[in-house]
Tab-separated table of C-alpha atoms in Angstrom:
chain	number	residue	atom	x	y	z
A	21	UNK	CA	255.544	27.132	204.056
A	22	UNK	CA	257.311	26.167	207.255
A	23	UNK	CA	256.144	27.304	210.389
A	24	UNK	CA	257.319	30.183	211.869
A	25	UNK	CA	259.568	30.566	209.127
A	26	UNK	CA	259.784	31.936	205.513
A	27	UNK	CA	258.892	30.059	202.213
A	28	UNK	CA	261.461	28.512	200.303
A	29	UNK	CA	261.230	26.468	196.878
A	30	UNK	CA	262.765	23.827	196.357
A	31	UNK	CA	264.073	22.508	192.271
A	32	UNK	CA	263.017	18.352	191.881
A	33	UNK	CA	264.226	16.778	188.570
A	34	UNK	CA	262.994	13.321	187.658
A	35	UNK	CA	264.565	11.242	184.865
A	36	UNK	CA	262.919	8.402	182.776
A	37	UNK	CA	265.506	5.672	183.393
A	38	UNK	CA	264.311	2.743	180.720
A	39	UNK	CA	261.192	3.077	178.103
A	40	UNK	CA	258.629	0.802	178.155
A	41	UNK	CA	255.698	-1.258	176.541
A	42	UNK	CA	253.897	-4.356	176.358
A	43	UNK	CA	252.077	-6.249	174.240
A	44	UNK	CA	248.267	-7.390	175.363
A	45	UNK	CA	249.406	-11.157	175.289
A	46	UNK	CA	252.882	-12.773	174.533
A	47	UNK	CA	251.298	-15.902	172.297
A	48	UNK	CA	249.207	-15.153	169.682
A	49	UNK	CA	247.567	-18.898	168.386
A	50	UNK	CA	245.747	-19.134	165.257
A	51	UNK	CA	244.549	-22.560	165.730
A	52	UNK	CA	244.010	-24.341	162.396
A	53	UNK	CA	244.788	-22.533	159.552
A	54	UNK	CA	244.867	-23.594	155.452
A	55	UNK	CA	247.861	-23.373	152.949
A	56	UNK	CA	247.775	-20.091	151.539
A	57	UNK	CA	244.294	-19.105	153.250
A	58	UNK	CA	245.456	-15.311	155.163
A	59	UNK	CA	244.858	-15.576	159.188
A	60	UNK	CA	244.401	-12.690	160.707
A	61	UNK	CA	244.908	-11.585	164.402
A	62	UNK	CA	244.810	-8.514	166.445
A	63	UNK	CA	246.953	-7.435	169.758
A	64	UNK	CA	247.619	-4.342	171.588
A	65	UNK	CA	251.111	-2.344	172.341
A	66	UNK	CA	250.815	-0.309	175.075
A	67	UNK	CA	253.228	2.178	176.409
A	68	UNK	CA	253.696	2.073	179.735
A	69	UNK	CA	255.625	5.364	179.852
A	70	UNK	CA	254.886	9.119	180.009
A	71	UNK	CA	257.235	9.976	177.209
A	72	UNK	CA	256.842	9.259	173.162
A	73	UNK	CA	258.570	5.216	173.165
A	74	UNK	CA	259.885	4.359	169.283
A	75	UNK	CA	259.364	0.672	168.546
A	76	UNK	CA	259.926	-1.455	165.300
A	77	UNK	CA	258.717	-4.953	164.776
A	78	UNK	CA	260.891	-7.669	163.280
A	79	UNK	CA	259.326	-10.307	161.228
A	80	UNK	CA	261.055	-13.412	160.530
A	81	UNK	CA	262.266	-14.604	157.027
A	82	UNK	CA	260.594	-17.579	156.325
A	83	UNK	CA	260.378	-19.547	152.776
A	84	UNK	CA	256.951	-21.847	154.273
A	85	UNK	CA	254.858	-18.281	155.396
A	86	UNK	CA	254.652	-14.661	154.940
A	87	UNK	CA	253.756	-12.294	157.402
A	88	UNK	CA	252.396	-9.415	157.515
A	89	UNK	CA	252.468	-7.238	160.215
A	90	UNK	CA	250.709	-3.239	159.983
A	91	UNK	CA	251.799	-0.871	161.694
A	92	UNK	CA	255.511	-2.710	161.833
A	93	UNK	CA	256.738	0.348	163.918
A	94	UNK	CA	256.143	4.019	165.333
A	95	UNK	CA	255.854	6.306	168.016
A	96	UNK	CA	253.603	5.211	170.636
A	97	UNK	CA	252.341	8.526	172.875
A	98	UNK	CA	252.753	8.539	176.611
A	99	UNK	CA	250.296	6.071	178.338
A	100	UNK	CA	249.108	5.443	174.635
A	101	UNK	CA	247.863	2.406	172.582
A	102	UNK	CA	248.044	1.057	168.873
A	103	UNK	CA	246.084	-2.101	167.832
A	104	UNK	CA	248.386	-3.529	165.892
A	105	UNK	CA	247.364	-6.424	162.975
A	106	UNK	CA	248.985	-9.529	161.975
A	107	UNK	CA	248.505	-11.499	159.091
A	108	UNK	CA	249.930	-14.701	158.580
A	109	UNK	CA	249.504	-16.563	154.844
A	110	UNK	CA	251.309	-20.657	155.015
A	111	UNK	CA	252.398	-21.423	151.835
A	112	UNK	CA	253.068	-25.466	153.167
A	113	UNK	CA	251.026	-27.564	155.855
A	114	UNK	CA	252.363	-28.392	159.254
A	115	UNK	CA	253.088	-27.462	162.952
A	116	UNK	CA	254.469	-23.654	162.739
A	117	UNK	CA	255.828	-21.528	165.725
A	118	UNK	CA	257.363	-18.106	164.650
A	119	UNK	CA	259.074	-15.922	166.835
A	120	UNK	CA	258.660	-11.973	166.841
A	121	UNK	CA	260.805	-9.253	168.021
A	122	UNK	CA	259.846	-5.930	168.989
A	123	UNK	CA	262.333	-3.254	169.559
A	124	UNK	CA	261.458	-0.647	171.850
A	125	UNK	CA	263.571	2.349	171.787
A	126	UNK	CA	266.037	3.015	175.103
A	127	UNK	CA	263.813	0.179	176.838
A	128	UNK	CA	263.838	-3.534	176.697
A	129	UNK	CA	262.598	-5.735	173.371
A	130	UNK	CA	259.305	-7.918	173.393
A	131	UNK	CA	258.494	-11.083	171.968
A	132	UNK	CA	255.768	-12.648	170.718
A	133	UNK	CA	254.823	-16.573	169.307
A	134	UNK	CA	252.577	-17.095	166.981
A	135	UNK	CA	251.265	-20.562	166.604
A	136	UNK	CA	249.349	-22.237	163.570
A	137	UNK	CA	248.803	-25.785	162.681
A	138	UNK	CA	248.474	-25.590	159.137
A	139	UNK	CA	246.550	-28.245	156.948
A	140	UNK	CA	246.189	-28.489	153.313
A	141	UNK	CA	243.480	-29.501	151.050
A	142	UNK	CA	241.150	-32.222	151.617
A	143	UNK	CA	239.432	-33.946	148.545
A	144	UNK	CA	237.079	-37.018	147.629
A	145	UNK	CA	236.252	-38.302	144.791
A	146	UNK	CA	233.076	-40.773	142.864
A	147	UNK	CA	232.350	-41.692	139.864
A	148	UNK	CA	228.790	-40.683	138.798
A	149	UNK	CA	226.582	-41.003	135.882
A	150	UNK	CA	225.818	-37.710	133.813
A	151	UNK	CA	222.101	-38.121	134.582
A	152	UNK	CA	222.956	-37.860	138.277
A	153	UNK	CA	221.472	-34.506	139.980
A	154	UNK	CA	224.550	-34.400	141.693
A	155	UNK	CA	226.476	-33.489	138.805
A	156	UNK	CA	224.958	-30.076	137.899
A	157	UNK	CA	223.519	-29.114	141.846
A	158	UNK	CA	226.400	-27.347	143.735
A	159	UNK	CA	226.449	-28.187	147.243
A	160	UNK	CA	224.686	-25.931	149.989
A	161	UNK	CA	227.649	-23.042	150.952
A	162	UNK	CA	226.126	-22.961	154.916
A	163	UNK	CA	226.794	-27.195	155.567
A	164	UNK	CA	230.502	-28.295	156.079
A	165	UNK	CA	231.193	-31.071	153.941
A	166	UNK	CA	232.458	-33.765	156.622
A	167	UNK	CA	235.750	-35.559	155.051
A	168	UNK	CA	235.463	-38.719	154.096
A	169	UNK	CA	236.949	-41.626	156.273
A	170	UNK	CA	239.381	-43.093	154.006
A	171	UNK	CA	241.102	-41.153	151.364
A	172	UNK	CA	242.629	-42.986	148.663
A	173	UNK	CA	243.433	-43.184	144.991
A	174	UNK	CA	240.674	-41.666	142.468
A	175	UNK	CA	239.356	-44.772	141.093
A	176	UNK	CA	239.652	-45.577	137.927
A	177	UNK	CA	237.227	-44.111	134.985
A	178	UNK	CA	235.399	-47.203	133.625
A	179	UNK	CA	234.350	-46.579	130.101
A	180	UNK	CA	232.992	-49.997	129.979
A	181	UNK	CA	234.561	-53.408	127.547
A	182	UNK	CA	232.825	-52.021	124.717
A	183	UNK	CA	233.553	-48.693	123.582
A	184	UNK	CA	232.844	-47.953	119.899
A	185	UNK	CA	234.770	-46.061	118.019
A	186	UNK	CA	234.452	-42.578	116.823
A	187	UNK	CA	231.129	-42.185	119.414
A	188	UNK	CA	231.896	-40.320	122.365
A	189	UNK	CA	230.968	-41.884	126.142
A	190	UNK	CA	230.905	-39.689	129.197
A	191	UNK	CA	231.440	-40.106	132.474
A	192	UNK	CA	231.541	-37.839	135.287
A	193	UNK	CA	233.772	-37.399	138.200
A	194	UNK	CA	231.870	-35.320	141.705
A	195	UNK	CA	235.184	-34.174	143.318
A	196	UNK	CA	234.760	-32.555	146.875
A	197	UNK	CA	237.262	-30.158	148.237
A	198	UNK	CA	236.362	-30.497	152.266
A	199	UNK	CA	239.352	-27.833	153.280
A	200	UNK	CA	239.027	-23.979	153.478
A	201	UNK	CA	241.587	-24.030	150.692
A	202	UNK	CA	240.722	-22.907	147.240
């Protein structure tokens, strides 16, 4: 009201000029990973709007990994939130750094980098005899089996100089696998 005076109203329009959202971090680094072991990470999109913002996540096409991203797009509410998973599976070892765009509808795209040093498998190798408890105990699943400190050619299977024929000989061969891979 205005003083000494008579009310008046008075029509206000505001306009939304550019949508927006963000992702809870712009890197997403997955440290060491395996060939063809899944990694899995989580992040947040958050509109930071007070209208419904469309967005649409584009994975790149890569031969060496597939990723898997859920949801890949929808309609975030105003001031909402959607944890949104990635899942990364290496199908070759190395240094990898993928780029992701995310379209955000009548605002300005986001990107993300996802980071993974991938390794593949890790074996030794012995020769044992078949009396060995070594060869029918499997190791303890809780105890990381530490690589060994030079990894070379299996050695060869010695059958010995004097190998009859028609009688079988066994030997036995304690391979380790001391990767996460399969």
């Amino acid at each position: 009201s205005v003083r000494h005076g008579s009310t008046a109203h008075l029509g206000a329009v505001a306009e939304v000029v550019q949508r927006a959202a963000c992702l809870s971090k712009s890197e997403l680094d997955f440290g060491i990973g395996y060939v063809k072991v899944p990694l899995k990470g989580l992040l947040q999109l958050r509109n930071l709007t007070r209208v419904p913002t469309a967005f649409e996540f584009e994975a790149p096409e890569t031969g060496d990994a597939e990723l898997l991203i859920v949801p890949s797009g929808g309609v975030l509410a105003p001031d909402a939130f959607v944890d949104v998973t990635f899942q990364l599976t290496p199908f070759a070892a190395g240094k990898r750094s993928l780029l992701i765009g995310c379209s955000v509808e009548g605002g300005r795209s986001i990107g993300l980098r996802i980071l993974v040093e991938v390794r593949g498998l890790t074996l030794s190798w012995e020769e044992i005899m078949p009396e060995d408890p070594r060869a029918f105990a499997l190791p303890p699943l809780d105890e990381p089996h530490a690589p060994p400190a030079e990894a070379g050619e299996p050695p060869p299977l010695n059958f010995g100089a004097a190998v009859p024929i028609f009688e079988a000989t066994t030997r036995v061969l304690l391979v380790t696998n001391h990767s996460a891979v399969p």
